[in-house]
Coordinates of C-alpha atoms in Angstrom, one line a residue:
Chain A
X23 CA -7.5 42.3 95.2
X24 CA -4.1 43.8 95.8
X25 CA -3.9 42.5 98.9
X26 CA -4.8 38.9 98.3
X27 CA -2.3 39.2 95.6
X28 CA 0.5 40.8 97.9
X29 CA -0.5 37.6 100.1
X30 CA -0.4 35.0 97.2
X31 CA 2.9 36.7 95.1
X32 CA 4.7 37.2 98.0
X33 CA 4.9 33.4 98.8
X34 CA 5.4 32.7 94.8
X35 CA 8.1 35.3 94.7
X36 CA 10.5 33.9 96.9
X37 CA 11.2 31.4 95.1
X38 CA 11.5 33.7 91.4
X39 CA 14.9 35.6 91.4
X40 CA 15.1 38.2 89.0
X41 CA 12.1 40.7 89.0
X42 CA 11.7 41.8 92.2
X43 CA 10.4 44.7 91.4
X44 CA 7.2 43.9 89.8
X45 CA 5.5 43.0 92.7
X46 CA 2.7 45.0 92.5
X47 CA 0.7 43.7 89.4
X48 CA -0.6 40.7 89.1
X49 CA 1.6 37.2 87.9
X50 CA 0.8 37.4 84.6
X51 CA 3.2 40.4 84.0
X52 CA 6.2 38.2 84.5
X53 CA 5.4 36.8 80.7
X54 CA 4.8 40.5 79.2
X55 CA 8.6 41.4 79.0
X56 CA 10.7 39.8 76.7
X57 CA 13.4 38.5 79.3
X58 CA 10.4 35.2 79.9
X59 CA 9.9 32.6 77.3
X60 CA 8.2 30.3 79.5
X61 CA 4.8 29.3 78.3
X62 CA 1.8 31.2 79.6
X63 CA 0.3 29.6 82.7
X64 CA -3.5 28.4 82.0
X65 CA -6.1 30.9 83.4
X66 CA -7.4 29.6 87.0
X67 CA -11.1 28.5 86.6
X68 CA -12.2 30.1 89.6
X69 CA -11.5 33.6 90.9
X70 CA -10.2 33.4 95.1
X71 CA -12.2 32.0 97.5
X72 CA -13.6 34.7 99.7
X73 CA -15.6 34.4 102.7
X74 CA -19.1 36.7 102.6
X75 CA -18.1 37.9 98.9
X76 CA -15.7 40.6 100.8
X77 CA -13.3 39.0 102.4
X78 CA -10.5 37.2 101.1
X79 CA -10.1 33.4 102.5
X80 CA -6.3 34.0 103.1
X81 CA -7.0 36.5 105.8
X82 CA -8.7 34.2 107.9
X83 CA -6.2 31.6 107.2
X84 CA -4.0 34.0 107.9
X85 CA -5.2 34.4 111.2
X86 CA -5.9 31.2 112.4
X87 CA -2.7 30.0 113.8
X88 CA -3.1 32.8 116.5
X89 CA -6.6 33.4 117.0
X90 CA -8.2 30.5 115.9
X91 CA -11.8 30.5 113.5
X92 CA -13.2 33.1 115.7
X93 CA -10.4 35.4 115.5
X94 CA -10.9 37.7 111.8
X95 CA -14.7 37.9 112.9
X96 CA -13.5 39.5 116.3
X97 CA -11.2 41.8 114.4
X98 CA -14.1 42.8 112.2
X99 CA -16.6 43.5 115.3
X100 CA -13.9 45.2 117.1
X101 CA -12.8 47.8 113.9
X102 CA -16.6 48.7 113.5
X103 CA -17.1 49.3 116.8
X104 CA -14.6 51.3 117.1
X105 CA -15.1 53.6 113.6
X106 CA -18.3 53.7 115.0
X107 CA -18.1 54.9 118.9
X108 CA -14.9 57.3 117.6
X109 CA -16.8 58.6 115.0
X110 CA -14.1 58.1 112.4
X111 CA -17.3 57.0 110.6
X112 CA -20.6 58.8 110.8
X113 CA -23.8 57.7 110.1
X114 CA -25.9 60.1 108.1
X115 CA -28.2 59.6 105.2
X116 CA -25.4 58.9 102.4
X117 CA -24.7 55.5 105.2
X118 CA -28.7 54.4 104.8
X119 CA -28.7 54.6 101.2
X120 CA -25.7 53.0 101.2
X121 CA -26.9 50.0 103.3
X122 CA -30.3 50.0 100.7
X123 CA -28.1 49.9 97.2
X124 CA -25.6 47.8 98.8
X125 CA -28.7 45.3 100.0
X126 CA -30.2 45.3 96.6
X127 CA -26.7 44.6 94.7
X128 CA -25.6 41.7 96.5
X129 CA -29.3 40.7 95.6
X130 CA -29.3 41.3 92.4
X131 CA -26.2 39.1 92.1
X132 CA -26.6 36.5 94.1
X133 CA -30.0 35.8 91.9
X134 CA -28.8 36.4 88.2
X135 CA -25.4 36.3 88.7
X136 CA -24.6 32.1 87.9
X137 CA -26.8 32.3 84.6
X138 CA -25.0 36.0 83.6
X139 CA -21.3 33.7 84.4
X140 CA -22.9 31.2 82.6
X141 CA -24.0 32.9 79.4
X142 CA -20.8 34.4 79.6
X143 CA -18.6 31.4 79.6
X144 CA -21.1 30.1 76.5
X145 CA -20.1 32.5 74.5
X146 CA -16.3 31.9 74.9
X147 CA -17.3 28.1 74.8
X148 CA -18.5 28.2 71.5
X149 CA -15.7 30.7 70.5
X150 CA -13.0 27.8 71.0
X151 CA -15.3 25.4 70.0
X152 CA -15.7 26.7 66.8
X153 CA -11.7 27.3 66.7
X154 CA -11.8 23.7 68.2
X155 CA -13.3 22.6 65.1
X156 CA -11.3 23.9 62.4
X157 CA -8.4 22.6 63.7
X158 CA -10.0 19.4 63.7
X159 CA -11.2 19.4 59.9
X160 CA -7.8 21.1 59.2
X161 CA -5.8 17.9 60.9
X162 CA -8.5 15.4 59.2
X163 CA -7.5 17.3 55.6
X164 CA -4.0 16.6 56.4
X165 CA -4.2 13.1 57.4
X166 CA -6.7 12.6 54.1
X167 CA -4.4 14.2 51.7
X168 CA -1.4 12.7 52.9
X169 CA -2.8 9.2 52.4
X170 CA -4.2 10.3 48.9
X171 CA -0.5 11.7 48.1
X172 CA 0.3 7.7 49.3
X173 CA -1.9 6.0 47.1
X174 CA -1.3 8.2 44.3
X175 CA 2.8 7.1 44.4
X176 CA 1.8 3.8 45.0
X177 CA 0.1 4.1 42.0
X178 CA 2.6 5.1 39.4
X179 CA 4.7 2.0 40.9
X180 CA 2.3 -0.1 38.6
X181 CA 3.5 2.2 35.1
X182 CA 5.6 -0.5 34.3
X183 CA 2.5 -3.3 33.7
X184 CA 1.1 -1.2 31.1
X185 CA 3.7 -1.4 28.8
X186 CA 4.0 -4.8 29.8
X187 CA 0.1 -5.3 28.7
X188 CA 1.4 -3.2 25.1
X189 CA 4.6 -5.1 24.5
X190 CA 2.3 -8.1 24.9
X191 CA 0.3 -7.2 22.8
X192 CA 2.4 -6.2 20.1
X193 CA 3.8 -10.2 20.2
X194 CA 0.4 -11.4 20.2
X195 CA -0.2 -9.4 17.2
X196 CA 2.8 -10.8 15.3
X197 CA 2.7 -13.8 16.2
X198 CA -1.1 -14.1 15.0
X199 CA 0.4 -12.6 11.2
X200 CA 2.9 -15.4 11.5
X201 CA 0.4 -18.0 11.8
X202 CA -1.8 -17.1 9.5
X203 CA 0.8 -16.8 7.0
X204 CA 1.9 -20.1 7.8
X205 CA -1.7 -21.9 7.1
X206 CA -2.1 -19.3 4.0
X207 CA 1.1 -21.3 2.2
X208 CA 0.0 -24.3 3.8
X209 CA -3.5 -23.9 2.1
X210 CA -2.2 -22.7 -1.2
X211 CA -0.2 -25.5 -2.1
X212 CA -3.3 -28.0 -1.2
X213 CA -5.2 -26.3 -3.2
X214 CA -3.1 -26.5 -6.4
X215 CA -2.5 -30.2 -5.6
X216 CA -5.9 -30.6 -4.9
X217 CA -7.1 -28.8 -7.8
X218 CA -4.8 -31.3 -10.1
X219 CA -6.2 -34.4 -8.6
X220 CA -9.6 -32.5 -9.4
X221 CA -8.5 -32.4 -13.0
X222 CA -7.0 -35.2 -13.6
X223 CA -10.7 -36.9 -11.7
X224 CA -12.5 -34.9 -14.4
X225 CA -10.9 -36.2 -17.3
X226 CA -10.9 -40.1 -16.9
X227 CA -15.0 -39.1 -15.4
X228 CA -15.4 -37.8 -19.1
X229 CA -13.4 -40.2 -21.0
X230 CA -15.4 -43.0 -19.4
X231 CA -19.0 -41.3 -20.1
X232 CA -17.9 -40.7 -23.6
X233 CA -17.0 -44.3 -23.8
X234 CA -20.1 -45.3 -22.9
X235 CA -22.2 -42.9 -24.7
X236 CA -19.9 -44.1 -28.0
X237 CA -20.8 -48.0 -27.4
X238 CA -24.1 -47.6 -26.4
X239 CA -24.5 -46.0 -30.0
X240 CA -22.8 -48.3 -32.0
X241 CA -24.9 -51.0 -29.7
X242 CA -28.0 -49.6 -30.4
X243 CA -26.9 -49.0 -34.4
X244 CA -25.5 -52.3 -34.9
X245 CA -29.3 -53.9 -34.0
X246 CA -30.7 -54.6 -37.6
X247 CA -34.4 -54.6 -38.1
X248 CA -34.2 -58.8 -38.5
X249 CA -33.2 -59.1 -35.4
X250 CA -35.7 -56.5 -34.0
X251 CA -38.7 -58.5 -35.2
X252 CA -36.9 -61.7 -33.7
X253 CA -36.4 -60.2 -30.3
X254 CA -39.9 -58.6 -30.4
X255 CA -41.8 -62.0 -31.0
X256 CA -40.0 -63.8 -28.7
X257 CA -41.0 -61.0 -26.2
X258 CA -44.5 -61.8 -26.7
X259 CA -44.3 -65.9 -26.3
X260 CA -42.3 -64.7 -23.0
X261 CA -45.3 -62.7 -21.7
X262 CA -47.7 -65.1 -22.6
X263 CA -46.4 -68.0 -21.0
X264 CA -46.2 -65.7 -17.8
X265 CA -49.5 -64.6 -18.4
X266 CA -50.6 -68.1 -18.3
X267 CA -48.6 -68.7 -15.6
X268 CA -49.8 -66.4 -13.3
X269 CA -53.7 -66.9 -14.1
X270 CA -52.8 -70.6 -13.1
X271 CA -51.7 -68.9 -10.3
X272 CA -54.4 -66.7 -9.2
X273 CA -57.2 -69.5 -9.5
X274 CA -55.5 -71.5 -7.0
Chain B
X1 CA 9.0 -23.3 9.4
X2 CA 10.9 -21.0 11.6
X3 CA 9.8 -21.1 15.4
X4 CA 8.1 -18.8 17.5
X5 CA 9.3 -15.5 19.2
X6 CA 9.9 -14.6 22.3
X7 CA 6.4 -16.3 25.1
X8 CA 4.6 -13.5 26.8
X9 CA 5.1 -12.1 29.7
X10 CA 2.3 -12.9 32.2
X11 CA 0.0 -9.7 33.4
X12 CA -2.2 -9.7 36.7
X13 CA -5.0 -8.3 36.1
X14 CA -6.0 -7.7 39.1
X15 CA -3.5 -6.1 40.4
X16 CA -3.1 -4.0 37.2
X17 CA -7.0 -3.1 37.6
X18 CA -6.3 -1.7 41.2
X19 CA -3.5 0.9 40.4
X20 CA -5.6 2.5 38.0
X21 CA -6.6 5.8 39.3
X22 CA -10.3 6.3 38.6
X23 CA -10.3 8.9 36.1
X24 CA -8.6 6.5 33.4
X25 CA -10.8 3.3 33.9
X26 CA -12.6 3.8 30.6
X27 CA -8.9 3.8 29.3
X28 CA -8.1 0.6 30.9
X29 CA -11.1 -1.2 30.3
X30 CA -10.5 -0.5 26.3
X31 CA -6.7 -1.1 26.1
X32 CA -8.2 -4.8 28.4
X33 CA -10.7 -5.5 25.5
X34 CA -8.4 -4.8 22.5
X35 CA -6.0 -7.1 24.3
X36 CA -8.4 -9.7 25.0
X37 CA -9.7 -10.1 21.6
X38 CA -6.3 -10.1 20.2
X39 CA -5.1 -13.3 22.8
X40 CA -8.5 -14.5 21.5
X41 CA -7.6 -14.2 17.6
X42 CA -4.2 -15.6 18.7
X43 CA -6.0 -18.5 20.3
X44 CA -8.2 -19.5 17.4
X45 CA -5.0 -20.4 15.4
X46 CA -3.4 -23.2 15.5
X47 CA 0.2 -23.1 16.6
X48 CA 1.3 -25.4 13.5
X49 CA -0.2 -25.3 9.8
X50 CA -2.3 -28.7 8.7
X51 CA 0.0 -31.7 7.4
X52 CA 0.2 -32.1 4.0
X53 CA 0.1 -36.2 3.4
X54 CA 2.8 -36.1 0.4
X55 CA 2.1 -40.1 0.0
X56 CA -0.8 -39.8 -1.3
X57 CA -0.1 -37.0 -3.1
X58 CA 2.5 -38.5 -5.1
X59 CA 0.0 -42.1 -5.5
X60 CA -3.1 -39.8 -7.3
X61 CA -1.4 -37.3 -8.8
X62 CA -0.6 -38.9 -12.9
X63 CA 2.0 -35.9 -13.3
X64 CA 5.3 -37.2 -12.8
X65 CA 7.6 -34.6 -11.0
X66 CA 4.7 -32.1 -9.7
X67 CA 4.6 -33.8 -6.4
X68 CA 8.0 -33.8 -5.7
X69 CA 9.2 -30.7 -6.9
X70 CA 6.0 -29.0 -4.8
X71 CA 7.2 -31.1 -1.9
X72 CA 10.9 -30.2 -2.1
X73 CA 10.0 -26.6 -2.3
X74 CA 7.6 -26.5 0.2
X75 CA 9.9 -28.1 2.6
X76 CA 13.0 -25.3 1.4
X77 CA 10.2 -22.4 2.4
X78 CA 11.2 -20.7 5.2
X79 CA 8.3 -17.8 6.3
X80 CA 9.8 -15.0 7.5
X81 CA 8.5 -13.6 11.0
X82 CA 6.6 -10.1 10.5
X83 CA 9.4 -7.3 11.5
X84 CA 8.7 -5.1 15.0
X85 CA 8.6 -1.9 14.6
X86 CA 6.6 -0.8 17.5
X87 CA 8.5 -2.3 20.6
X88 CA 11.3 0.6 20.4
X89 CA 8.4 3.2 20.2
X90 CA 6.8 1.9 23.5
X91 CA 10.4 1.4 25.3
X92 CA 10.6 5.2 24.5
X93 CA 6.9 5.7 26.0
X94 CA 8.1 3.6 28.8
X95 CA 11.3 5.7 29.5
X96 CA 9.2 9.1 29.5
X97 CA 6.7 8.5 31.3
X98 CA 9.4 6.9 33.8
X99 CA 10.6 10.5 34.1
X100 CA 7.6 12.2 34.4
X101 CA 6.9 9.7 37.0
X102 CA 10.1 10.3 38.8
X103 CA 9.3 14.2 38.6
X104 CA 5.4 13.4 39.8
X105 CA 7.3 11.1 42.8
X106 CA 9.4 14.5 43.9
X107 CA 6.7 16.7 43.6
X108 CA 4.4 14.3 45.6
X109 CA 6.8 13.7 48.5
X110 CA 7.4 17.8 48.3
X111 CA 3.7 17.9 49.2
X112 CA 3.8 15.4 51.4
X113 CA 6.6 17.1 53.6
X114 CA 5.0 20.1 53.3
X115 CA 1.3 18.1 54.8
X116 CA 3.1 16.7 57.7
X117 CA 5.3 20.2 58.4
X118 CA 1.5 21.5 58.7
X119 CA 0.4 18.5 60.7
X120 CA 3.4 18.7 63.3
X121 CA 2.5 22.6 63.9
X122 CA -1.1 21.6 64.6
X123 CA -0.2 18.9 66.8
X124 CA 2.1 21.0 69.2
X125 CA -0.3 24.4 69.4
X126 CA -0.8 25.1 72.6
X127 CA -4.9 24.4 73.0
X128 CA -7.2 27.8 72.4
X129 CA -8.5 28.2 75.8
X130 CA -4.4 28.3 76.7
X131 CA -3.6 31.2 74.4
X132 CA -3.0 34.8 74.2
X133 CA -4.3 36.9 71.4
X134 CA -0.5 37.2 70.3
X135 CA -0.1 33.3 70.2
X136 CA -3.0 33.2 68.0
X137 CA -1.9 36.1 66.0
X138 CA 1.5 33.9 66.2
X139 CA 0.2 30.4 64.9
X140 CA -2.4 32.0 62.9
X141 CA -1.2 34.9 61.1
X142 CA -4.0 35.3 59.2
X143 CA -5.7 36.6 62.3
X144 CA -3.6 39.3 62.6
X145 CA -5.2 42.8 63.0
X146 CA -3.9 45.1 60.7
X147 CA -3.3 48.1 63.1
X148 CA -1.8 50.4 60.4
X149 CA -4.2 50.0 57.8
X150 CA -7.3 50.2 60.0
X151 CA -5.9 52.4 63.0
X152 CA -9.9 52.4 64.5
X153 CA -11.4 49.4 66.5
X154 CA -12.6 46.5 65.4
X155 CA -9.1 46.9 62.9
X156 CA -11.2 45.7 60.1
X157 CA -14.1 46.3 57.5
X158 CA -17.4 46.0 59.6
X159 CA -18.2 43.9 56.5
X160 CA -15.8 41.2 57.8
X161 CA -17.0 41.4 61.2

């Protein structure tokens, strides 16, 4: 890792002026002291490339100018071969146990080690998302009560028609007594004129039945019993002559 | 007769109905019926009394000056309008609860600011799978660990984990 980082840093560096001296750890440390205040750089998705889970890609690009694709595999032959026929590195048990642990390691993670990455990165996943989330309500809460604050103001703009709506009222209402004081005298006054003609219709209505009555009696008194009997016989000719009359008239 | 006072202003509704927050409908809806039965009271009167016909008045009745001294009187009779004594109570509703208004207004637009302050800072965080702990601790501060308090990791009651 150091020396991939040497390889990366050193090319990032040249262009950085002031901390030279921080070479050694990784990039992030330019943002720990307090000189930096540029934002943090995002986190790279993927680690560096390396060829055969050992060897870092920028070796072998590295090398390539000079010794083409060939050229870091021949360096790596040539190194072993020589630890080897040297003996700088001897082969003893500790190298065959070494080869078997190594052997079932690189197993091991080559098999479980995308769905171990995998869980991994679930579990921060769902982290953010969940911090993801209560942003989100938090910014639609805003928004909402914002708009409600709105409304509510646009609201109490309208005050004004409800006194409107009382002041009206209040006219309505006196207007209404007026009126009806109005028709009351109106009414009154008929009435007492009315009620005279009533009277006055009354009397004379009396005055003439009285009358009446009075020479109806005297009528009636003034008959004497003479001309009672008179009246009475002359009565019965009258019917009997009508009776005749009409028996002529019924034979025919 | 002495003439009518000042016409009515005219009230929308509608547009009254829809500024009324939802908690005072029932309010509304009564102060709506009260009005409404008083325009209808107002509406079954007549605007001017019946006309008395003098003529024939003075033809039927036999008493001499009745008529006309009724008549003359009755024109002299001036009705007084009823006196107002509630419009200077409601102009002083009206100015109070202008000023409680006004005061509601500040208030609203202090909590408006103070929504949109909140809003901004959401806006410009940096997104989650950007930050540090510290810019959490920094945008966040409830998030804080409180080192002091609880100098042992996790830095808080294992109830709260």
């Amino acid at each position: 890792m150091l020396s991939r980082l040497v390889l990366v840093s050193g090319s990032a560096l040249k262009g950085s002026g002031p901390l030279g001296a921080g070479l050694v750890h990784a990039s992030r440390s330019l943002h720990t002291s307090s000189q930096s205040l540029a934002p943090v750089p995002p986190l790279p998705e993927k680690g560096g490339k390396v060829r055969h889970g050992l060897f870092p890609e920028e070796l072998f690009q590295l090398l390539y100018p000079k010794t083409g694709v060939t050229g870091p595999y021949m360096l790596g032959t040539g190194l072993l071969v020589y630890l080897l026929s040297k003996e700088i590195y001897v082969i003893n048990h500790e190298t065959i146990a070494a080869i078997s642990i190594g052997s079932v390691i690189v197993y091991a993670v080559k098999k479980f080690g995308p769905s171990v990455a995998a869980f991994a990165d679930k579990l921060n996943d769902d982290k953010v998302a969940k911090a993801q989330e209560v942003k989100d309500l938090a910014m639609t809460n805003l928004v909402q009560a914002i708009e409600d604050e709105k409304k509510e103001q646009w609201r109490t703009e309208g005050r004004s028609m409800l006194f409107d709506a009382k002041r009206n009222n209040v006219a309505m209402l006196l207007e209404t007594n007026y009126r009806e004081r109005l028709h009351t005298v109106t009414n009154e006054v008929k009435r007492r004129l009315d009620y005279q003609i009533a009277l006055q219709n009354l009397h004379r209505q009396m005055e003439q039945e009285h009358m009446i009555r009075w020479v109806e009696k005297s009528v009636v008194g003034s008959i004497t019993p003479q001309q009672e009997k008179e009246s009475i016989a002359k009565c019965i000719t009258d019917l009997k002559a009508l009776a005749k009359a009409t028996q002529a008239k019924a034979a025919v | 007769m002495a003439g009518r006072r000042v016409a009515l202003k005219a009230i929308d509704w509608v547009a009254f109905a829809e500024r009324v927050p939802p908690n005072q409908r029932g309010m509304f809806n009564a102060l709506k019926t009260r009005t409404d039965g008083i325009a209808a009271k107002l509406n079954s009167l007549p605007e001017t009394p019946a006309v008395i016909d003098w003529s024939y008045y003075k033809t039927a009745v036999a008493k001499a000056g009745m008529v006309d001294e009724f008549e003359k009187k009755f024109k002299a009779l001036q009705i007084p309008m009823p006196a107002d004594t509630q419009t200077s109570a409601i102009n002083t509703q009206e100015a109070e609860a202008n000023k409680s208004a006004t005061a509601y207004m500040e208030a609203s637009k202090a909590r408006i600011a103070q929504y949109e302050k909140e809003l901004e800072k959401f806006k410009n965080m940096i997104p989650f799978d950007q930050m540090t702990i510290e810019d959490l601790n920094d945008t966040f501060p409830e998030t804080k660990l409180d080192k002091v308090k609880h100098p042992y990791w996790p830095h808080k009651p294992i109830a709260d984990l």
